[in-house]
Tab-separated table of N, CA, C and O in Angstrom:
chain	number	residue	atom	x	y	z
A	531	UNK	N	233.660	179.091	95.419
A	531	UNK	CA	232.855	178.063	96.017
A	531	UNK	C	232.749	178.335	97.509
A	531	UNK	O	233.722	178.634	98.173
A	532	UNK	N	231.551	178.218	98.025
A	532	UNK	CA	231.306	178.488	99.434
A	532	UNK	C	231.479	177.204	100.222
A	532	UNK	O	230.926	176.166	99.866
A	533	UNK	N	232.236	177.283	101.281
A	533	UNK	CA	232.427	176.123	102.138
A	533	UNK	C	231.495	176.268	103.345
A	533	UNK	O	231.768	177.026	104.257
A	534	UNK	N	230.374	175.529	103.315
A	534	UNK	CA	229.390	175.625	104.383
A	534	UNK	C	229.911	175.022	105.689
A	534	UNK	O	229.492	175.397	106.764
A	535	UNK	N	230.801	174.051	105.593
A	535	UNK	CA	231.262	173.375	106.788
A	535	UNK	C	232.355	174.141	107.518
A	535	UNK	O	232.749	173.758	108.609
A	536	UNK	N	232.848	175.219	106.944
A	536	UNK	CA	233.855	176.017	107.626
A	536	UNK	C	233.243	176.764	108.799
A	536	UNK	O	233.904	177.015	109.799
A	537	UNK	N	231.969	177.077	108.693
A	537	UNK	CA	231.278	177.770	109.768
A	537	UNK	C	230.618	176.740	110.677
A	537	UNK	O	229.785	175.967	110.250
A	538	UNK	N	230.994	176.726	111.948
A	538	UNK	CA	230.470	175.736	112.888
A	538	UNK	C	228.989	175.942	113.171
A	538	UNK	O	228.311	175.015	113.596
A	539	UNK	N	228.450	177.119	112.936
A	539	UNK	CA	227.035	177.372	113.191
A	539	UNK	C	226.127	176.603	112.245
A	539	UNK	O	224.977	176.369	112.550
A	540	UNK	N	226.643	176.229	111.085
A	540	UNK	CA	225.837	175.486	110.123
A	540	UNK	C	225.456	174.114	110.659
A	540	UNK	O	224.390	173.598	110.366
A	541	UNK	N	226.299	173.524	111.449
A	541	UNK	CA	226.071	172.172	111.928
A	541	UNK	C	225.282	172.109	113.227
A	541	UNK	O	225.161	171.044	113.814
A	542	UNK	N	224.732	173.214	113.673
A	542	UNK	CA	223.948	173.194	114.898
A	542	UNK	C	222.683	172.377	114.714
A	542	UNK	O	222.155	172.260	113.614
A	543	UNK	N	222.206	171.832	115.805
A	543	UNK	CA	221.041	170.958	115.760
A	543	UNK	C	219.782	171.666	115.286
A	543	UNK	O	218.948	171.064	114.637
A	544	UNK	N	219.658	172.955	115.561
A	544	UNK	CA	218.440	173.657	115.159
A	544	UNK	C	218.305	173.732	113.638
A	544	UNK	O	217.216	173.912	113.126
A	545	UNK	N	219.396	173.576	112.915
A	545	UNK	CA	219.318	173.566	111.459
A	545	UNK	C	219.116	172.156	110.916
A	545	UNK	O	218.474	171.973	109.885
A	546	UNK	N	219.663	171.178	111.576
A	546	UNK	CA	219.576	169.810	111.080
A	546	UNK	C	218.304	169.101	111.505
A	546	UNK	O	217.844	168.196	110.808
A	547	UNK	N	217.715	169.490	112.619
A	547	UNK	CA	216.526	168.824	113.104
A	547	UNK	C	215.342	168.957	112.146
A	547	UNK	O	214.694	167.951	111.835
A	548	UNK	N	215.021	170.138	111.616
A	548	UNK	CA	213.916	170.199	110.650
A	548	UNK	C	214.183	169.375	109.381
A	548	UNK	O	213.260	168.779	108.828
A	549	UNK	N	215.419	169.335	108.940
A	549	UNK	CA	215.730	168.522	107.765
A	549	UNK	C	215.558	167.041	108.051
A	549	UNK	O	215.057	166.282	107.209
A	550	UNK	N	215.953	166.608	109.233
A	550	UNK	CA	215.786	165.204	109.603
A	550	UNK	C	214.310	164.839	109.726
A	550	UNK	O	213.883	163.775	109.260
A	551	UNK	N	213.520	165.718	110.326
A	551	UNK	CA	212.084	165.462	110.450
A	551	UNK	C	211.429	165.419	109.080
A	551	UNK	O	210.596	164.554	108.801
A	552	UNK	N	211.797	166.313	108.186
A	552	UNK	CA	211.252	166.321	106.834
A	552	UNK	C	211.611	165.043	106.085
A	552	UNK	O	210.770	164.464	105.388
A	553	UNK	N	212.847	164.568	106.236
A	553	UNK	CA	213.262	163.338	105.571
A	553	UNK	C	212.488	162.135	106.099
A	553	UNK	O	212.036	161.284	105.323
A	554	UNK	N	212.297	162.072	107.400
A	554	UNK	CA	211.561	160.949	107.988
A	554	UNK	C	210.103	160.979	107.553
A	554	UNK	O	209.526	159.948	107.198
A	555	UNK	N	209.488	162.148	107.558
A	555	UNK	CA	208.090	162.248	107.144
A	555	UNK	C	207.904	161.923	105.665
A	555	UNK	O	206.920	161.306	105.282
A	556	UNK	N	208.834	162.344	104.834
A	556	UNK	CA	208.687	162.059	103.404
A	556	UNK	C	208.883	160.576	103.113
A	556	UNK	O	208.251	160.033	102.219
A	557	UNK	N	209.720	159.905	103.873
A	557	UNK	CA	209.916	158.463	103.671
A	557	UNK	C	208.806	157.629	104.298
A	557	UNK	O	208.656	156.460	103.946
A	558	UNK	N	208.029	158.210	105.183
A	558	UNK	CA	206.981	157.440	105.837
A	558	UNK	C	205.824	157.117	104.894
A	558	UNK	O	205.061	156.198	105.148
A	559	UNK	N	205.682	157.845	103.804
A	559	UNK	CA	204.595	157.601	102.857
A	559	UNK	C	204.983	156.652	101.725
A	559	UNK	O	204.179	156.391	100.850
A	560	UNK	N	206.174	156.111	101.735
A	560	UNK	CA	206.642	155.299	100.622
A	560	UNK	C	205.814	154.031	100.465
A	560	UNK	O	205.428	153.659	99.369
A	561	UNK	N	205.494	153.337	101.537
A	561	UNK	CA	204.783	152.068	101.445
A	561	UNK	C	203.295	152.173	101.653
A	561	UNK	O	202.647	151.161	101.883
A	562	UNK	N	202.730	153.345	101.580
A	562	UNK	CA	201.308	153.526	101.851
A	562	UNK	C	200.472	153.351	100.589
A	562	UNK	O	200.892	153.699	99.491
A	563	UNK	N	199.268	152.842	100.789
A	563	UNK	CA	198.299	152.796	99.702
A	563	UNK	C	197.702	154.196	99.548
A	563	UNK	O	197.837	155.037	100.442
A	564	UNK	N	197.025	154.456	98.440
A	564	UNK	CA	196.391	155.772	98.300
A	564	UNK	C	195.360	156.062	99.391
A	564	UNK	O	195.197	157.211	99.801
A	565	UNK	N	194.692	155.019	99.898
A	565	UNK	CA	193.730	155.225	100.981
A	565	UNK	C	194.431	155.679	102.249
A	565	UNK	O	193.998	156.624	102.913
A	566	UNK	N	195.535	155.033	102.584
A	566	UNK	CA	196.279	155.404	103.784
A	566	UNK	C	196.903	156.784	103.643
A	566	UNK	O	196.908	157.574	104.593
A	567	UNK	N	197.429	157.074	102.475
A	567	UNK	CA	198.030	158.377	102.235
A	567	UNK	C	196.975	159.483	102.326
A	567	UNK	O	197.214	160.550	102.896
A	568	UNK	N	195.792	159.222	101.777
A	568	UNK	CA	194.711	160.201	101.852
A	568	UNK	C	194.236	160.416	103.277
A	568	UNK	O	193.947	161.542	103.687
A	569	UNK	N	194.172	159.326	104.066
A	569	UNK	CA	193.741	159.454	105.461
A	569	UNK	C	194.749	160.271	106.264
A	569	UNK	O	194.362	161.128	107.066
A	570	UNK	N	196.027	160.014	106.066
A	570	UNK	CA	197.051	160.754	106.809
A	570	UNK	C	197.068	162.227	106.418
A	570	UNK	O	197.158	163.114	107.279
A	571	UNK	N	196.969	162.495	105.130
A	571	UNK	CA	196.967	163.881	104.666
A	571	UNK	C	195.714	164.616	105.135
A	571	UNK	O	195.784	165.761	105.587
A	572	UNK	N	194.579	163.944	105.047
A	572	UNK	CA	193.332	164.562	105.507
A	572	UNK	C	193.327	164.817	106.998
A	572	UNK	O	192.832	165.848	107.459
A	573	UNK	N	193.885	163.878	107.773
A	573	UNK	CA	193.937	164.067	109.222
A	573	UNK	C	194.849	165.233	109.589
A	573	UNK	O	194.521	166.027	110.481
A	574	UNK	N	195.980	165.339	108.912
A	574	UNK	CA	196.897	166.446	109.208
A	574	UNK	C	196.271	167.785	108.836
A	574	UNK	O	196.337	168.753	109.615
A	575	UNK	N	195.650	167.851	107.669
A	575	UNK	CA	195.016	169.100	107.249
A	575	UNK	C	193.831	169.437	108.154
A	575	UNK	O	193.640	170.586	108.547
A	576	UNK	N	193.036	168.427	108.490
A	576	UNK	CA	191.886	168.652	109.364
A	576	UNK	C	192.293	169.104	110.751
A	576	UNK	O	191.629	169.946	111.359
A	577	UNK	N	193.377	168.537	111.278
A	577	UNK	CA	193.843	168.945	112.599
A	577	UNK	C	194.316	170.395	112.586
A	577	UNK	O	194.039	171.161	113.517
A	578	UNK	N	195.008	170.782	111.532
A	578	UNK	CA	195.458	172.172	111.430
A	578	UNK	C	194.308	173.139	111.305
A	578	UNK	O	194.261	174.169	111.994
A	579	UNK	N	193.356	172.815	110.459
A	579	UNK	CA	192.200	173.693	110.276
A	579	UNK	C	191.341	173.720	111.535
A	579	UNK	O	190.841	174.760	111.949
A	580	UNK	N	191.195	172.545	112.181
A	580	UNK	CA	190.417	172.491	113.413
A	580	UNK	C	191.038	173.285	114.538
A	580	UNK	O	190.338	173.909	115.332
A	581	UNK	N	192.368	173.263	114.627
A	581	UNK	CA	193.046	174.044	115.661
A	581	UNK	C	192.863	175.536	115.421
A	581	UNK	O	192.682	176.307	116.371
A	582	UNK	N	192.885	175.943	114.170
A	582	UNK	CA	192.667	177.363	113.856
A	582	UNK	C	191.218	177.767	114.113
A	582	UNK	O	190.947	178.858	114.610
A	583	UNK	N	190.307	176.878	113.773
A	583	UNK	CA	188.887	177.194	113.950
A	583	UNK	C	188.463	177.109	115.407
A	583	UNK	O	187.483	177.743	115.807
A	584	UNK	N	189.198	176.351	116.225
A	584	UNK	CA	188.831	176.172	117.621
A	584	UNK	C	188.998	177.413	118.467
A	584	UNK	O	188.400	177.526	119.525
A	585	UNK	N	189.810	178.328	118.033
A	585	UNK	CA	190.004	179.557	118.792
A	585	UNK	C	191.018	179.383	119.909
A	585	UNK	O	191.755	178.410	119.964
A	586	UNK	N	191.030	180.332	120.822
A	586	UNK	CA	192.047	180.337	121.876
A	586	UNK	C	191.880	179.203	122.875
A	586	UNK	O	192.811	178.508	123.189
A	587	UNK	N	190.738	179.012	123.407
A	587	UNK	CA	190.567	178.063	124.489
A	587	UNK	C	190.310	176.638	124.057
A	587	UNK	O	190.420	175.714	124.851
A	588	UNK	N	189.951	176.432	122.808
A	588	UNK	CA	189.530	175.103	122.365
A	588	UNK	C	190.372	174.563	121.220
A	588	UNK	O	189.872	173.821	120.387
A	589	UNK	N	191.638	174.897	121.175
A	589	UNK	CA	192.471	174.455	120.062
A	589	UNK	C	192.650	172.946	120.032
A	589	UNK	O	192.624	172.330	118.980
A	590	UNK	N	192.870	172.347	121.189
A	590	UNK	CA	193.085	170.902	121.229
A	590	UNK	C	191.828	170.152	120.794
A	590	UNK	O	191.904	169.191	120.017
A	591	UNK	N	190.681	170.589	121.285
A	591	UNK	CA	189.429	169.947	120.885
A	591	UNK	C	189.169	170.139	119.397
A	591	UNK	O	188.734	169.206	118.704
A	592	UNK	N	189.414	171.326	118.899
A	592	UNK	CA	189.231	171.575	117.468
A	592	UNK	C	190.162	170.742	116.619
A	592	UNK	O	189.768	170.226	115.571
A	593	UNK	N	191.406	170.566	117.091
A	593	UNK	CA	192.355	169.748	116.343
A	593	UNK	C	191.939	168.290	116.343
A	593	UNK	O	192.068	167.593	115.329
A	594	UNK	N	191.449	167.784	117.468
A	594	UNK	CA	191.005	166.392	117.528
A	594	UNK	C	189.800	166.141	116.624
A	594	UNK	O	189.764	165.158	115.867
A	595	UNK	N	188.819	167.014	116.701
A	595	UNK	CA	187.623	166.849	115.874
A	595	UNK	C	187.967	167.029	114.397
A	595	UNK	O	187.546	166.241	113.545
A	596	UNK	N	188.747	168.051	114.073
A	596	UNK	CA	189.145	168.286	112.683
A	596	UNK	C	189.998	167.155	112.137
A	596	UNK	O	189.857	166.760	110.981
A	597	UNK	N	190.892	166.610	112.967
A	597	UNK	CA	191.717	165.489	112.529
A	597	UNK	C	190.894	164.243	112.244
A	597	UNK	O	191.145	163.518	111.284
A	598	UNK	N	189.897	163.986	113.084
A	598	UNK	CA	189.038	162.824	112.872
A	598	UNK	C	188.207	162.976	111.594
A	598	UNK	O	188.133	162.052	110.766
A	599	UNK	N	187.609	164.136	111.425
A	599	UNK	CA	186.796	164.367	110.228
A	599	UNK	C	187.671	164.372	108.977
A	599	UNK	O	187.319	163.775	107.951
A	600	UNK	N	188.831	165.021	109.060
A	600	UNK	CA	189.737	165.048	107.910
A	600	UNK	C	190.280	163.671	107.564
A	600	UNK	O	190.458	163.339	106.397
A	601	UNK	N	190.545	162.851	108.573
A	601	UNK	CA	191.031	161.496	108.320
A	601	UNK	C	189.997	160.644	107.604
A	601	UNK	O	190.312	159.906	106.669
A	602	UNK	N	188.756	160.736	108.038
A	602	UNK	CA	187.684	159.968	107.389
A	602	UNK	C	187.466	160.458	105.962
A	602	UNK	O	187.342	159.654	105.025
A	603	UNK	N	187.430	161.773	105.783
A	603	UNK	CA	187.232	162.321	104.435
A	603	UNK	C	188.409	161.982	103.526
A	603	UNK	O	188.221	161.607	102.361
A	604	UNK	N	189.631	162.096	104.043
A	604	UNK	CA	190.805	161.764	103.239
A	604	UNK	C	190.855	160.298	102.865
A	604	UNK	O	191.247	159.937	101.751
A	605	UNK	N	190.454	159.419	103.789
A	605	UNK	CA	190.422	157.990	103.478
A	605	UNK	C	189.379	157.680	102.409
A	605	UNK	O	189.602	156.843	101.523
A	606	UNK	N	188.236	158.365	102.474
A	606	UNK	CA	187.202	158.149	101.458
A	606	UNK	C	187.679	158.600	100.083
A	606	UNK	O	187.480	157.899	99.082
A	607	UNK	N	188.338	159.735	100.024
A	607	UNK	CA	188.854	160.231	98.741
A	607	UNK	C	189.968	159.320	98.232
A	607	UNK	O	190.018	158.981	97.052
A	608	UNK	N	190.865	158.905	99.123
A	608	UNK	CA	191.940	158.002	98.717
A	608	UNK	C	191.424	156.656	98.245
A	608	UNK	O	191.936	156.083	97.282
A	609	UNK	N	190.399	156.137	98.910
A	609	UNK	CA	189.803	154.870	98.494
A	609	UNK	C	189.144	154.998	97.127
A	609	UNK	O	189.242	154.095	96.293
A	610	UNK	N	188.487	156.120	96.902
A	610	UNK	CA	187.869	156.353	95.599
A	610	UNK	C	188.924	156.414	94.495
A	610	UNK	O	188.744	155.826	93.426
A	611	UNK	N	190.024	157.103	94.766
A	611	UNK	CA	191.104	157.167	93.782
A	611	UNK	C	191.735	155.803	93.553
A	611	UNK	O	192.093	155.453	92.428
A	612	UNK	N	191.876	155.030	94.625
A	612	UNK	CA	192.469	153.706	94.496
A	612	UNK	C	191.579	152.788	93.670
A	612	UNK	O	192.061	152.041	92.812
A	613	UNK	N	190.271	152.846	93.890
A	613	UNK	CA	189.349	152.007	93.128
A	613	UNK	C	189.268	152.448	91.663
A	613	UNK	O	189.119	151.614	90.776
A	614	UNK	N	189.372	153.736	91.413
A	614	UNK	CA	189.311	154.241	90.053
A	614	UNK	C	190.554	153.842	89.258
A	614	UNK	O	190.481	153.536	88.072
A	615	UNK	N	191.711	153.816	89.930
A	615	UNK	CA	192.961	153.498	89.247
A	615	UNK	C	193.250	152.002	89.193
A	615	UNK	O	194.286	151.601	88.703
A	616	UNK	N	192.373	151.195	89.682
A	616	UNK	CA	192.619	149.766	89.761
A	616	UNK	C	192.432	149.071	88.412
A	616	UNK	O	192.820	147.932	88.238
A	617	UNK	N	191.854	149.743	87.431
A	617	UNK	CA	191.510	149.116	86.158
A	617	UNK	C	192.677	148.507	85.421
A	617	UNK	O	192.661	147.359	85.040
A	618	UNK	N	193.751	149.226	85.195
A	618	UNK	CA	194.877	148.705	84.459
A	618	UNK	C	194.699	148.830	82.953
A	618	UNK	O	193.752	149.452	82.465
A	619	UNK	N	195.571	148.206	82.200
A	619	UNK	CA	195.601	148.344	80.753
A	619	UNK	C	194.428	147.621	80.091
A	619	UNK	O	193.854	148.096	79.128
A	620	UNK	N	194.096	146.443	80.576
A	620	UNK	CA	193.080	145.632	79.928
A	620	UNK	C	191.707	145.793	80.557
A	620	UNK	O	190.813	145.001	80.327
A	621	UNK	N	191.503	146.778	81.353
A	621	UNK	CA	190.215	146.985	81.991
A	621	UNK	C	190.230	146.512	83.426
A	621	UNK	O	191.258	146.137	83.968
A	622	UNK	N	189.078	146.517	84.070
A	622	UNK	CA	189.040	146.142	85.483
A	622	UNK	C	189.359	144.675	85.699
A	622	UNK	O	189.019	143.820	84.893
A	623	UNK	N	190.015	144.403	86.819
A	623	UNK	CA	190.332	143.023	87.197
A	623	UNK	C	189.138	142.400	87.892
A	623	UNK	O	188.395	143.057	88.583
A	624	UNK	N	188.968	141.100	87.716
A	624	UNK	CA	187.832	140.401	88.343
A	624	UNK	C	188.326	139.463	89.387
A	624	UNK	O	189.347	138.969	89.428
C-alpha cells in the first residue's frame, strides 16, 4: 500500500488548488435549472472558442464576444430542453 501522505510534496498547494477549484465548480451547478446550466456552459465554451479565434492581439475581445454569444445560445438550448422535459408522466401540465 502506498502512503501518499508520507511525502510532503503531495500536500503542496499547487496540487490541492486545482482539486479545490474543480470541487467548487462542480458543486456550483447543483441548484441550477437546465436553462442556467446551458447558459453557463455555453458562455464558457464560447469564451474559450472566442479567445482562440481572436488571435494574438484580440483575445480578450474575442472571449467577450464569444462568451456573450455562447451564453445566449446555451440559454436557448437549455430553455428548449427544460420546456421539452416539463411534460411528466401524465402529459403536459396546465
